[in-house]
mmCIF file of C-alpha atoms and ligand atoms in Angstrom:
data_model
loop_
_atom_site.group_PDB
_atom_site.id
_atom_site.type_symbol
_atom_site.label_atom_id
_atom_site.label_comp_id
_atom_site.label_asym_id
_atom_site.label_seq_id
_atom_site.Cartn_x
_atom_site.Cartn_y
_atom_site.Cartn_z
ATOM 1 C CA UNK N 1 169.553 24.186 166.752
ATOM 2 C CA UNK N 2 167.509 25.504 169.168
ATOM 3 C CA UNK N 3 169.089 28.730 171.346
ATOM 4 C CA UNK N 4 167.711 28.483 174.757
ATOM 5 C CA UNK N 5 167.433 31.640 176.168
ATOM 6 C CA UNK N 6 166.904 33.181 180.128
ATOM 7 C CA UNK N 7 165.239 36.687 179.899
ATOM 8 C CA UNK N 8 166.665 39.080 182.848
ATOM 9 C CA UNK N 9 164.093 41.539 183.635
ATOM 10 C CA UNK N 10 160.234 40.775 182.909
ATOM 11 C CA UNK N 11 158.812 44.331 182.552
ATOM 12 C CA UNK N 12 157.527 45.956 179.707
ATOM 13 C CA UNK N 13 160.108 45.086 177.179
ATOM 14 C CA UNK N 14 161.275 42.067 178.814
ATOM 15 C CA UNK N 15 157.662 40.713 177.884
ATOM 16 C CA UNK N 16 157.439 41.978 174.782
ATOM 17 C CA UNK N 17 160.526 40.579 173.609
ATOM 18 C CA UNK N 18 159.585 37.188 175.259
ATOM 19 C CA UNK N 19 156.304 37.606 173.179
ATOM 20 C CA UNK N 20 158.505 37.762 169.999
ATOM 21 C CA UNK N 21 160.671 35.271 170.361
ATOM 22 C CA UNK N 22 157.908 32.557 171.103
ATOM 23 C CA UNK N 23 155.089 33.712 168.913
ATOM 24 C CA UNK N 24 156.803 35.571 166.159
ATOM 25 C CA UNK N 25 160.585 34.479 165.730
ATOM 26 C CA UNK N 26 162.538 31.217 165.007
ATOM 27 C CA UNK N 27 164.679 29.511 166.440
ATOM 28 C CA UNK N 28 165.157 30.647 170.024
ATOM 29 C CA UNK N 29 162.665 29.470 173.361
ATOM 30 C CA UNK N 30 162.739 31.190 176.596
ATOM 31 C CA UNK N 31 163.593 28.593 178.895
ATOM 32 C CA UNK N 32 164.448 30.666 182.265
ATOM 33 C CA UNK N 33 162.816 34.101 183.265
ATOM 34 C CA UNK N 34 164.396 36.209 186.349
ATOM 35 C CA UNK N 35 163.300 39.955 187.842
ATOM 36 C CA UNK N 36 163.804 41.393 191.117
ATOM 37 C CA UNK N 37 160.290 41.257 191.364
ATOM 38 C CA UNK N 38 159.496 37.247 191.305
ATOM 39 C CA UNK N 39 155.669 37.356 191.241
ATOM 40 C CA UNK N 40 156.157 39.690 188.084
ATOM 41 C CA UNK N 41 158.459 37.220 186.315
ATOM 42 C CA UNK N 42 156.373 34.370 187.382
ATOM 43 C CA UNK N 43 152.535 36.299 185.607
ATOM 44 C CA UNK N 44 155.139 36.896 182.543
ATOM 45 C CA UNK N 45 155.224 33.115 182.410
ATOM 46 C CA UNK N 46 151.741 32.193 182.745
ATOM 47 C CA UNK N 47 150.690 35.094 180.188
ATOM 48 C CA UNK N 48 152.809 33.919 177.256
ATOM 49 C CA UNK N 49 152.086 29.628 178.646
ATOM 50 C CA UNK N 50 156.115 29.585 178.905
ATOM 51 C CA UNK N 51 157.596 26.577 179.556
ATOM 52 C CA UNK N 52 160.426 28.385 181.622
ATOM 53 C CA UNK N 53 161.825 28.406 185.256
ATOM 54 C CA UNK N 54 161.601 31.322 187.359
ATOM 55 C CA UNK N 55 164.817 32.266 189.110
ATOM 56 C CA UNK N 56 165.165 34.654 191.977
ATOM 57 C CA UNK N 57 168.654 35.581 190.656
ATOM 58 C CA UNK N 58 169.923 36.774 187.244
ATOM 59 C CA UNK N 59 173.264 35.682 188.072
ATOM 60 C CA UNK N 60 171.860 32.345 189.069
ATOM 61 C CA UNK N 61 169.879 32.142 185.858
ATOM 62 C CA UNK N 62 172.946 33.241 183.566
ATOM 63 C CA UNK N 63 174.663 30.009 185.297
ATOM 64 C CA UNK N 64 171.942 27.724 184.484
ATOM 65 C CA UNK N 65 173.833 24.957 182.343
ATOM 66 C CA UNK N 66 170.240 24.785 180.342
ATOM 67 C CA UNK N 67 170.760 28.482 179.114
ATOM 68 C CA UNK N 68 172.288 29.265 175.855
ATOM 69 C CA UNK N 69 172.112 33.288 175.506
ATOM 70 C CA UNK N 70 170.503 35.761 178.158
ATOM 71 C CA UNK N 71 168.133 38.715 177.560
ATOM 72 C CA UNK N 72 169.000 41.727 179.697
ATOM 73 C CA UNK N 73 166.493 44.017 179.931
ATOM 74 C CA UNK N 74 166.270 45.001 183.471
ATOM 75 C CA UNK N 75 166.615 48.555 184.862
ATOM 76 C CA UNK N 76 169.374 50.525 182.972
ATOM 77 C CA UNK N 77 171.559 50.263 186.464
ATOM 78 C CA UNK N 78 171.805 45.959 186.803
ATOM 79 C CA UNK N 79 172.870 45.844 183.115
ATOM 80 C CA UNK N 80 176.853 46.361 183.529
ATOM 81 C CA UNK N 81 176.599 43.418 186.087
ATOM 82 C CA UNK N 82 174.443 40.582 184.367
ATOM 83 C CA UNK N 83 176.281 41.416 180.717
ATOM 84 C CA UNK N 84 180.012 41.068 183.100
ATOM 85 C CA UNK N 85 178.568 37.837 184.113
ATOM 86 C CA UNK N 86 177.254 36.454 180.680
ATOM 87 C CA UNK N 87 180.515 36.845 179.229
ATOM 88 C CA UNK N 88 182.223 35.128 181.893
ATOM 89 C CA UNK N 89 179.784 32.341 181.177
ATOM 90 C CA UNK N 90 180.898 32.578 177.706
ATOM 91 C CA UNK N 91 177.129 33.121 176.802
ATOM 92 C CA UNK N 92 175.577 35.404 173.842
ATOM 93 C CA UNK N 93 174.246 38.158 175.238
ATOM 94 C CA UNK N 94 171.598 40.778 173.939
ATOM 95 C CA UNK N 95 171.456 43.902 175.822
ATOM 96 C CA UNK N 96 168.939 46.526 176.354
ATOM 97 C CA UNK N 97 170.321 49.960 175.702
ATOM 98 C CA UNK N 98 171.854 51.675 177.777
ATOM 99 C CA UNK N 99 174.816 49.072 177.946
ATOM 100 C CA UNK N 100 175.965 50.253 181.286
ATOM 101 C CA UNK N 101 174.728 53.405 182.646
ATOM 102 C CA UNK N 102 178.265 55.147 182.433
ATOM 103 C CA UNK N 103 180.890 54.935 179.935
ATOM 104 C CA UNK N 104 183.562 53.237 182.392
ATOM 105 C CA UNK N 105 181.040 50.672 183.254
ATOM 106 C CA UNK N 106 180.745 50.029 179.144
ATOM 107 C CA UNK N 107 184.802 50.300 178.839
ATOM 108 C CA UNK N 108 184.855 47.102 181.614
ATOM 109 C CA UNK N 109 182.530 45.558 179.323
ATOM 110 C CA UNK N 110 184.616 46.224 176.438
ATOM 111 C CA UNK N 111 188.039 45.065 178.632
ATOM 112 C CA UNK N 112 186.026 41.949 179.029
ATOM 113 C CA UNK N 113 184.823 41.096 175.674
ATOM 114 C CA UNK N 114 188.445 41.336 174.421
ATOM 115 C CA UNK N 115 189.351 39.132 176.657
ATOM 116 C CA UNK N 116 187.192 36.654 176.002
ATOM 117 C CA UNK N 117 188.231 36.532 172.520
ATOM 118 C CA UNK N 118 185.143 36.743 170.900
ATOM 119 C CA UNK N 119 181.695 38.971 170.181
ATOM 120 C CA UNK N 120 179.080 37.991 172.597
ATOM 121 C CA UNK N 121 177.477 41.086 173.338
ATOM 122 C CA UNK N 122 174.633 42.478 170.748
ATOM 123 C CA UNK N 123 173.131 46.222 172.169
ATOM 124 C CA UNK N 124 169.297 46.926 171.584
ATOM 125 C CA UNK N 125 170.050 49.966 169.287
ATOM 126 C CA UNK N 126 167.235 48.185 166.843
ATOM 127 C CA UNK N 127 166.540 51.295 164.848
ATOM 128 C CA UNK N 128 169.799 50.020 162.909
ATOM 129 C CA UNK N 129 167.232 47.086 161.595
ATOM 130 C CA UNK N 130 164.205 49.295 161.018
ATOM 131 C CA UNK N 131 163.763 49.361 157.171
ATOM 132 C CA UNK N 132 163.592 53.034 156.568
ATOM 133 C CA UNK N 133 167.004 54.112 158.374
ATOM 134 C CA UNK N 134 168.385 50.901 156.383
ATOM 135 C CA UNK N 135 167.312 52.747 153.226
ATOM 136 C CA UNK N 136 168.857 55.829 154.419
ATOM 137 C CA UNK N 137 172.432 53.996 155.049
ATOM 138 C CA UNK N 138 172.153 52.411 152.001
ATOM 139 C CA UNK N 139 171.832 55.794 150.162
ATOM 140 C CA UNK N 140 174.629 57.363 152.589
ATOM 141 C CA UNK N 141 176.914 54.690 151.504
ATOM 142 C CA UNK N 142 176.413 54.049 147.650
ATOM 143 C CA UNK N 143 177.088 58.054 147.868
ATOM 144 C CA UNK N 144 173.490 59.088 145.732
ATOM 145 C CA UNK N 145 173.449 62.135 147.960
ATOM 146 C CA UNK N 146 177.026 63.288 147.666
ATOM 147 C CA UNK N 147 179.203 64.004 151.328
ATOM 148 C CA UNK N 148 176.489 64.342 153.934
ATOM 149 C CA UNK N 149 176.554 67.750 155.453
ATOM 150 C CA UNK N 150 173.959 68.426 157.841
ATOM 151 C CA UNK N 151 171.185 66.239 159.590
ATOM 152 C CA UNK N 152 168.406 67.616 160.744
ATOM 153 C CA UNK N 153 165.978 65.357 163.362
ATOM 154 C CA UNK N 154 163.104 65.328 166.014
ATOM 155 C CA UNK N 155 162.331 62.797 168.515
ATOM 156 C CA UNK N 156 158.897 63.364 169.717
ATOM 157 C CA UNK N 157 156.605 61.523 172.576
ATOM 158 C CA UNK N 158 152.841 62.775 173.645
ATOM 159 C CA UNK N 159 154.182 62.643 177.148
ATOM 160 C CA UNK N 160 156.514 61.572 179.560
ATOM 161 C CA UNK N 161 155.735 60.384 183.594
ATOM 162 C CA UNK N 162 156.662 62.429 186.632
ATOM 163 C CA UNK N 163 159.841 60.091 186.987
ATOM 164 C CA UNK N 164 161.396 61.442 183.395
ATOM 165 C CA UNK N 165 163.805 64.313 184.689
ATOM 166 C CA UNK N 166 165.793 66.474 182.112
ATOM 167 C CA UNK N 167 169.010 64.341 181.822
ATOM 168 C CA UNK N 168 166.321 61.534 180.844
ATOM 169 C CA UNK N 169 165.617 63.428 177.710
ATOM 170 C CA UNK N 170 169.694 62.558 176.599
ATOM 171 C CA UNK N 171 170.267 59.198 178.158
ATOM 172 C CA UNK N 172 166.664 57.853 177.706
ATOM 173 C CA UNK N 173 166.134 59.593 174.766
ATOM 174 C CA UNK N 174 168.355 60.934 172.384
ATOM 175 C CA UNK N 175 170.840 58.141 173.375
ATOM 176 C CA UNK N 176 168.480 56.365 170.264
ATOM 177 C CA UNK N 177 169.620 59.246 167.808
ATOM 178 C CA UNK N 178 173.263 59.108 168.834
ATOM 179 C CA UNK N 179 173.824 55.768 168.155
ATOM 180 C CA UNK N 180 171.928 56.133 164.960
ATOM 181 C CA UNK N 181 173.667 59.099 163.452
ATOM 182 C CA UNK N 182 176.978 57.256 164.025
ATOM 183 C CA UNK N 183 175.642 54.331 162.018
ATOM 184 C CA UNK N 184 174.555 56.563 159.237
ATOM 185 C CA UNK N 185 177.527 58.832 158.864
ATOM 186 C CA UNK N 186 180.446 55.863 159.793
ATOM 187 C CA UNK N 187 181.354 59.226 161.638
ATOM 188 C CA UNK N 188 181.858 59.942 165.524
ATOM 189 C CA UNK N 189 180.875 62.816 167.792
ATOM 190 C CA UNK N 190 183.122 65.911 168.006
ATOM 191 C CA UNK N 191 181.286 68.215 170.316
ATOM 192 C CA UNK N 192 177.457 69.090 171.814
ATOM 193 C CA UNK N 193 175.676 71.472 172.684
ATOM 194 C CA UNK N 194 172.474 71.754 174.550
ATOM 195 C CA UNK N 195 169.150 74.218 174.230
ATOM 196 C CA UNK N 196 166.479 74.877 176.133
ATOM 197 C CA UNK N 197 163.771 77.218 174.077
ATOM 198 C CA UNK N 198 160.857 78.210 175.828
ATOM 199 C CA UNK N 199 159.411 75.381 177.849
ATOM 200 C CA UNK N 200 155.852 73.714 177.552
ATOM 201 C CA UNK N 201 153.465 74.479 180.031
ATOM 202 C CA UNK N 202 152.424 70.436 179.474
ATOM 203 C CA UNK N 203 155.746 69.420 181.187
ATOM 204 C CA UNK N 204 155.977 68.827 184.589
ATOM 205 C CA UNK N 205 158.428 71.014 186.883
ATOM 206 C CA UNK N 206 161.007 68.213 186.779
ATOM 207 C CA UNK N 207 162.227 68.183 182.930
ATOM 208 C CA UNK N 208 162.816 70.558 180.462
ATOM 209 C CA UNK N 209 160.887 70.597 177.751
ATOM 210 C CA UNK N 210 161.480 70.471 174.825
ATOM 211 C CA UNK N 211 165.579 70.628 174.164
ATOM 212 C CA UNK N 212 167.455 71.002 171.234
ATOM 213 C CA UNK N 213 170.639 68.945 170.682
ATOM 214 C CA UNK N 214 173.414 70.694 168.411
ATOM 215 C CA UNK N 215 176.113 68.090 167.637
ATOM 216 C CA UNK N 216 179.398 67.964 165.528
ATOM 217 C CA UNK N 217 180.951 64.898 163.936
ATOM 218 C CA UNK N 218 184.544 64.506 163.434
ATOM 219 C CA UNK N 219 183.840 64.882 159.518
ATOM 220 C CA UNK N 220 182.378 68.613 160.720
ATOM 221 C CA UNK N 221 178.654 67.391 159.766
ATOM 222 C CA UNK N 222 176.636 69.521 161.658
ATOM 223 C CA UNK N 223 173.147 67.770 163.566
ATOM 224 C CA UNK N 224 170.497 69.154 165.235
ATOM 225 C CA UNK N 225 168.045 67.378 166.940
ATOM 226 C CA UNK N 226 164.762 68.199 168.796
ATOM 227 C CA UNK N 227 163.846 66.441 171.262
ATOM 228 C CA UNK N 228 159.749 66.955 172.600
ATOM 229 C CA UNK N 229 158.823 64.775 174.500
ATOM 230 C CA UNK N 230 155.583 66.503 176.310
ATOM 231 C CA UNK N 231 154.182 66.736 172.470
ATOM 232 C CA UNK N 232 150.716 65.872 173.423
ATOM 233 C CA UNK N 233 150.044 64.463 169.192
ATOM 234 C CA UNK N 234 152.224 61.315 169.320
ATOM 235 C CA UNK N 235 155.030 59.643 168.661
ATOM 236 C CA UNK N 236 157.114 60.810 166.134
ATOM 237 C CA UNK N 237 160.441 60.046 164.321
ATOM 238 C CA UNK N 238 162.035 62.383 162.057
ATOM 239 C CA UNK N 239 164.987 62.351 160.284
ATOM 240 C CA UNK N 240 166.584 64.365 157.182
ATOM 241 C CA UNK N 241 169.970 63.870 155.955
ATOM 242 C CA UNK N 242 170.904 66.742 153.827
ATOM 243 C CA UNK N 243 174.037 65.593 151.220
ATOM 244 C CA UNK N 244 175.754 67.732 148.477
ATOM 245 C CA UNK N 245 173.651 66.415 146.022
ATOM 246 C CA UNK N 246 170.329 65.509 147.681
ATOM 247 C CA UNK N 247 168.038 65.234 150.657
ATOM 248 C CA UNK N 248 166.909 61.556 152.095
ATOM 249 C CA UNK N 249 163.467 61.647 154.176
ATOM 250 C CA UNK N 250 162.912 58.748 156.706
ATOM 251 C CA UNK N 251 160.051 57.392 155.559
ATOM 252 C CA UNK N 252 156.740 57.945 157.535
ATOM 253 C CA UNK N 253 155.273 54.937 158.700
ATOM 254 C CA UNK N 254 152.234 53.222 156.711
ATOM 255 C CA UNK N 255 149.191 54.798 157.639
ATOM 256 C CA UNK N 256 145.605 54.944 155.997
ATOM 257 C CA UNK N 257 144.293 57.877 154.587
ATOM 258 C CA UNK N 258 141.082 59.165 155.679
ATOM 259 C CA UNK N 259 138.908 61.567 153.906
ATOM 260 C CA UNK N 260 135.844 61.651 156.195
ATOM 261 C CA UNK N 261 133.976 65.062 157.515
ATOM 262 C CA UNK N 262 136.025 67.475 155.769
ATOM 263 C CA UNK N 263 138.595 66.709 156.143
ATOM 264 C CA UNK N 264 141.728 64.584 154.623
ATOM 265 C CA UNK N 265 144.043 62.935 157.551
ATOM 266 C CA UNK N 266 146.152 60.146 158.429
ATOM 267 C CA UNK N 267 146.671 58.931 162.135
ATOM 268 C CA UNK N 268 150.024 58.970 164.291
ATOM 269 C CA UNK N 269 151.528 56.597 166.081
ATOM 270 C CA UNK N 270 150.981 57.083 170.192
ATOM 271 C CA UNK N 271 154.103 55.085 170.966
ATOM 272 C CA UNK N 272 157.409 53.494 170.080
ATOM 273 C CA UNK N 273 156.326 49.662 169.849
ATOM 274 C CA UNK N 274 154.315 50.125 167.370
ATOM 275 C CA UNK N 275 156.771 52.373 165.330
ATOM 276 C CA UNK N 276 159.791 50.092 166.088
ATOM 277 C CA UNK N 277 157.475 46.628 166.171
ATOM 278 C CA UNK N 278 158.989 45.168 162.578
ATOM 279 C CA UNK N 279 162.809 46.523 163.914
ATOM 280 C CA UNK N 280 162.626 44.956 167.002
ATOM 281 C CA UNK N 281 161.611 41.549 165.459
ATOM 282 C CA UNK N 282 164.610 42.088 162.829
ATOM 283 C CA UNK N 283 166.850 42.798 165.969
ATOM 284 C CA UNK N 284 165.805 39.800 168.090
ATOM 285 C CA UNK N 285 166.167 37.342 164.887
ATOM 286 C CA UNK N 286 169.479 38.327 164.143
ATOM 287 C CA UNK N 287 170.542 38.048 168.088
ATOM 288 C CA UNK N 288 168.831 34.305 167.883
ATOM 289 C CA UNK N 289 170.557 33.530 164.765
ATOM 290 C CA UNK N 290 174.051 34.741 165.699
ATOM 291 C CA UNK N 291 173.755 33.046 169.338
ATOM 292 C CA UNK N 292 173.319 29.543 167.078
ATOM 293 C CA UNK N 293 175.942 30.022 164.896
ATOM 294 C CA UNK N 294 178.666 31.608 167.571
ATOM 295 C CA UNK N 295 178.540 34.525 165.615
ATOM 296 C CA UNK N 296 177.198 37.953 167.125
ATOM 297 C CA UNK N 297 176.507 41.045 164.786
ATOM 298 C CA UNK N 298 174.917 44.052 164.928
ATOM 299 C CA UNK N 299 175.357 47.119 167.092
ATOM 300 C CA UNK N 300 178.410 46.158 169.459
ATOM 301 C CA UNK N 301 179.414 47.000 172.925
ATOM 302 C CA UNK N 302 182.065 49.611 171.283
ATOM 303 C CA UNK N 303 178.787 51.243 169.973
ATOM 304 C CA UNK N 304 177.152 51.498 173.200
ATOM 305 C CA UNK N 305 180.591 52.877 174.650
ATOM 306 C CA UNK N 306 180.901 55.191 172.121
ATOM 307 C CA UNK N 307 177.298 56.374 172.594
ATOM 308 C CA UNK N 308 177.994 56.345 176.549
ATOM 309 C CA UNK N 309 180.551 59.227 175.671
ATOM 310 C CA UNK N 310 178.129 61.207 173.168
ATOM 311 C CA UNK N 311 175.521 60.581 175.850
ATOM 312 C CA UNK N 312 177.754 62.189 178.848
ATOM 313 C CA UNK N 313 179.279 64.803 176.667
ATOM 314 C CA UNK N 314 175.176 66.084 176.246
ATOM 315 C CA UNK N 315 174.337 66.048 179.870
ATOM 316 C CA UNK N 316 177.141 68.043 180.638
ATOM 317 C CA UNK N 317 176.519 70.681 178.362
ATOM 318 C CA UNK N 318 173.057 70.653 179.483
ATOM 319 C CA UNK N 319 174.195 71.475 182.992
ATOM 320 C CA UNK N 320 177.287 73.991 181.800
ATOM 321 C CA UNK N 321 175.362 75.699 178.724
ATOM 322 C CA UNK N 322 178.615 75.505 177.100
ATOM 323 C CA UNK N 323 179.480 73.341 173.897
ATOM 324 C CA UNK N 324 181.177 70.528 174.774
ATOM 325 C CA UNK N 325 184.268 68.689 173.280
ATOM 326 C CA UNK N 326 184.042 64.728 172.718
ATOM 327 C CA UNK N 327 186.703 62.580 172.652
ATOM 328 C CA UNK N 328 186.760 58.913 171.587
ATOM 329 C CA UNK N 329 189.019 56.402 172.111
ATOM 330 C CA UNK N 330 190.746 54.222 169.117
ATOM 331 C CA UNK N 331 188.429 52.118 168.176
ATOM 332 C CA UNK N 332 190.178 48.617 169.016
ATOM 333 C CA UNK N 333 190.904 46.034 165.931
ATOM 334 C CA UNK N 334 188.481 43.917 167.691
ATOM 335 C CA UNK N 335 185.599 45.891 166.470
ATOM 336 C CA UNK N 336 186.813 46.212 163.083
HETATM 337 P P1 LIG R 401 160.410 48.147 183.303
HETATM 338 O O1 LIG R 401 159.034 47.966 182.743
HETATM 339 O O2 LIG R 401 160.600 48.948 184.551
HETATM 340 O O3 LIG R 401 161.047 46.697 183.466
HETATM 341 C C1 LIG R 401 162.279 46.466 184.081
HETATM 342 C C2 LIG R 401 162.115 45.225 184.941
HETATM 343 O O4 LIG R 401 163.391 44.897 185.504
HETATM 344 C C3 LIG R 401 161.132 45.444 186.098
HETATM 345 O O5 LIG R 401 160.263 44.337 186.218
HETATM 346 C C4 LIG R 401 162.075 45.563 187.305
HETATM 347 O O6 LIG R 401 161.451 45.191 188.529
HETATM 348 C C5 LIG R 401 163.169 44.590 186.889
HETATM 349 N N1 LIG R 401 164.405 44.738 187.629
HETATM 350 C C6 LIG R 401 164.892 45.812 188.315
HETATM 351 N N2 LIG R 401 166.057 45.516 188.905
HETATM 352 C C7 LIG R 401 166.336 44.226 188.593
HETATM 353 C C8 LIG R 401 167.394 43.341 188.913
HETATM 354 N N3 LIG R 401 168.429 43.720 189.695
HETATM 355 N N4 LIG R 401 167.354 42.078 188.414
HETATM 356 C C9 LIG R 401 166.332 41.671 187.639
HETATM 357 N N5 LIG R 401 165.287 42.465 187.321
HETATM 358 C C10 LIG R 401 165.291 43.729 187.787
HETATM 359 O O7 LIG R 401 161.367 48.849 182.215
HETATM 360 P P2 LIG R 401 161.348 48.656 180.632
HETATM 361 O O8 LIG R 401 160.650 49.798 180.026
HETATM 362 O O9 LIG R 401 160.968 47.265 180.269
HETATM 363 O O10 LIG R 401 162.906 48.895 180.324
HETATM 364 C C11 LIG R 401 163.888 47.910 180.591
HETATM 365 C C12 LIG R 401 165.159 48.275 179.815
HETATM 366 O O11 LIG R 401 164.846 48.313 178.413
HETATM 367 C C13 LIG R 401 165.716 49.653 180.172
HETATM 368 O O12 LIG R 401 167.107 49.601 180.174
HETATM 369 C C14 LIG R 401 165.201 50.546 179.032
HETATM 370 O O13 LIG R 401 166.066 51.647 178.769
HETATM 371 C C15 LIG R 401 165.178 49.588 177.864
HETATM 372 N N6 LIG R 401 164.175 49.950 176.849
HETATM 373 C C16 LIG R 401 164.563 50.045 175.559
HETATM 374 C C17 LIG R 401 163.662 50.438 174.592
HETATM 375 C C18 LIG R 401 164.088 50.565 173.163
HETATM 376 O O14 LIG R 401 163.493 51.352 172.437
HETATM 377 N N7 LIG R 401 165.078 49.815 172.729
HETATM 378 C C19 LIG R 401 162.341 50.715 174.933
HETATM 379 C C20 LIG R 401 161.958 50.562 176.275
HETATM 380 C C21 LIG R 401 162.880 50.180 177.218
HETATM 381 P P3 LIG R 401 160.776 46.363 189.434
HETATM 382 O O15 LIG R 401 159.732 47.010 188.575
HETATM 383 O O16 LIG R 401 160.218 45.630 190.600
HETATM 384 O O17 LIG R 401 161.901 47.306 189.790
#
């Protein structure tokens, strides 16, 4: 079968997943494209030779009886909306992170999945498919490195635009890292805490650059994270998960070696879709194939509540200096 999918939101990832799904993937063909901006959605088309309608209307689109499963990938803000509406269609439906730009907008989403019956909703949290963090699970849970006790990260980007103010480095940002670390552990958040060292004069006067994330799990694993994103050198993912009995490494990605005037070097990646490419691929198959067979997997809207909370537990301790407690709900049996 087929899944015939609308695509909400024709901007830079809402082309570049369309671009997957009909050059790369199986199984799935965008059939409908909508964005606020209809001249945008309708160049999207002609770029990738889509045989898909243009709608003026996500909501319109998500109604369409041609459309299977919808792509949301709009501005962080419409998200809550179009994923409310999907589900009321009773139509799979992959979501951009963040799942709602507030953790009571993710809780109606949650209300509304339940009540439904069934998992329709899969959240972009694709570093969950990218093969080094799968290593890194896989080590966490066949216990090789003993009880993890600290995690130590960095989330780097050359630079940011004038747009990217401070709270962007949590909710933008880190929100990546705090779904990931819950994933990891099988852990959730306890408290956070929020530094500022000594800013970079490459940062504009709107953000605060860099910050340094101090978190808590429930298990008392202790996480700090950096977060840089005025780097200038490129983009860069690290992670070290330091167990009783051992340290794991993400992997770097593959890169040649150069030895070439004097010097020995390898390059680094200048942005995310090139360091996430093979994840996001992963992420969109698994969407397609779980839309055919009724079955949705992978990161669920409880995750992107629960990293809603982490995420507004961070900006407040940016703002108050102080560390801040996190709470989470019980997780309902629904998300096993
Ligand atoms: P973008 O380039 O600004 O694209 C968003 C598109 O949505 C724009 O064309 C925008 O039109 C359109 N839009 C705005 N309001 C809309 C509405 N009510 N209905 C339909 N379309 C609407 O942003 P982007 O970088 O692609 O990001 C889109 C989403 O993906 C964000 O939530 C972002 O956080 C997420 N994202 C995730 C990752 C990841 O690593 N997983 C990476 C990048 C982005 P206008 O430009 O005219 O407003």
């Amino acid at each position: 079968m087929t899944v015939r999918i609308g695509v909400i939101g024709t901007g830079m990832i809402g082309e570049e997943h369309s671009r997957r799904i009909t050059q790369q993937l199986t199984g799935g063909e965008i059939v409908a494209v909508s964005d606020v901006n209809v001249e945008q959605a309708s160049t999207v088309v002609d770029r990738l030779k889509l045989d898909a309608k243009v709608y003026e209307s996500g909501l319109e689109l998500i109604k369409a009886d041609n459309v299977d499963a919808v792509l949301v990938t709009s501005w962080g803000p419409t998200h809550e909306e179009y994923v409310l509406a999907a589900i009321a269609a009773g139509k799979s439906v992959f979501c951009e992170k963040p799942l709602a730009t507030t953790a009571e907008g993710c809780r109606h989403i949650i209300d509304a999945e339940i009540e439904a019956g069934r998992r329709l909703v899969q959240v972009g949290f694709m570093r969950r498919f990218d093969s080094g963090y799968k290593l890194m699970k896989e080590a966490i849970d066949t216990n090789r490195l003993g009880e993890p006790l600290m995690v130590h990260a960095a989330h780097r980007n050359p630079e940011v635009p004038e747009r990217y103010v401070t709270p962007m480095a949590i909710h933008d940002t880190l929100i990546h890292e705090l779904d990931t670390f819950r994933w990891l552990l099988d852990d959730d958040y306890a408290s956070a805490q929020v530094i500022f060292p000594r800013k970079t004069r490459h940062a504009h006067s709107k953000v605060e650059d860099p910050q340094m994330i101090l978190l808590e799990t429930t298990q008392g694993v202790r996480i700090d994270v950096e977060v840089f994103v005025n780097c200038q050198y490129g983009y860069d993912i690290q992670c070290d998960v330091v167990g009783e009995d051992g340290i794991a490494r993400l992997p770097e990605p593959q890169s040649l070696i150069f030895r070439q005037a004097g010097q020995r070097y390898n390059e680094i990646l200048q942005d995310w879709k090139k360091r996430f490419g093979e994840a996001f691929d992963v992420e969109l198959q698994a969407f397609i194939d779980g839309a055919a067979a009724g079955e949705i997997c992978g990161p669920s809207s409880w995750d992107g509540y629960a990293a809603a909370i982490a995420s507004d537990a961070c900006v407040k301790a940016q703002e108050s200096g102080q560390i801040e407690a996190i709470e989470m709900p019980e997780r309902p049996a629904f998300y096993g």
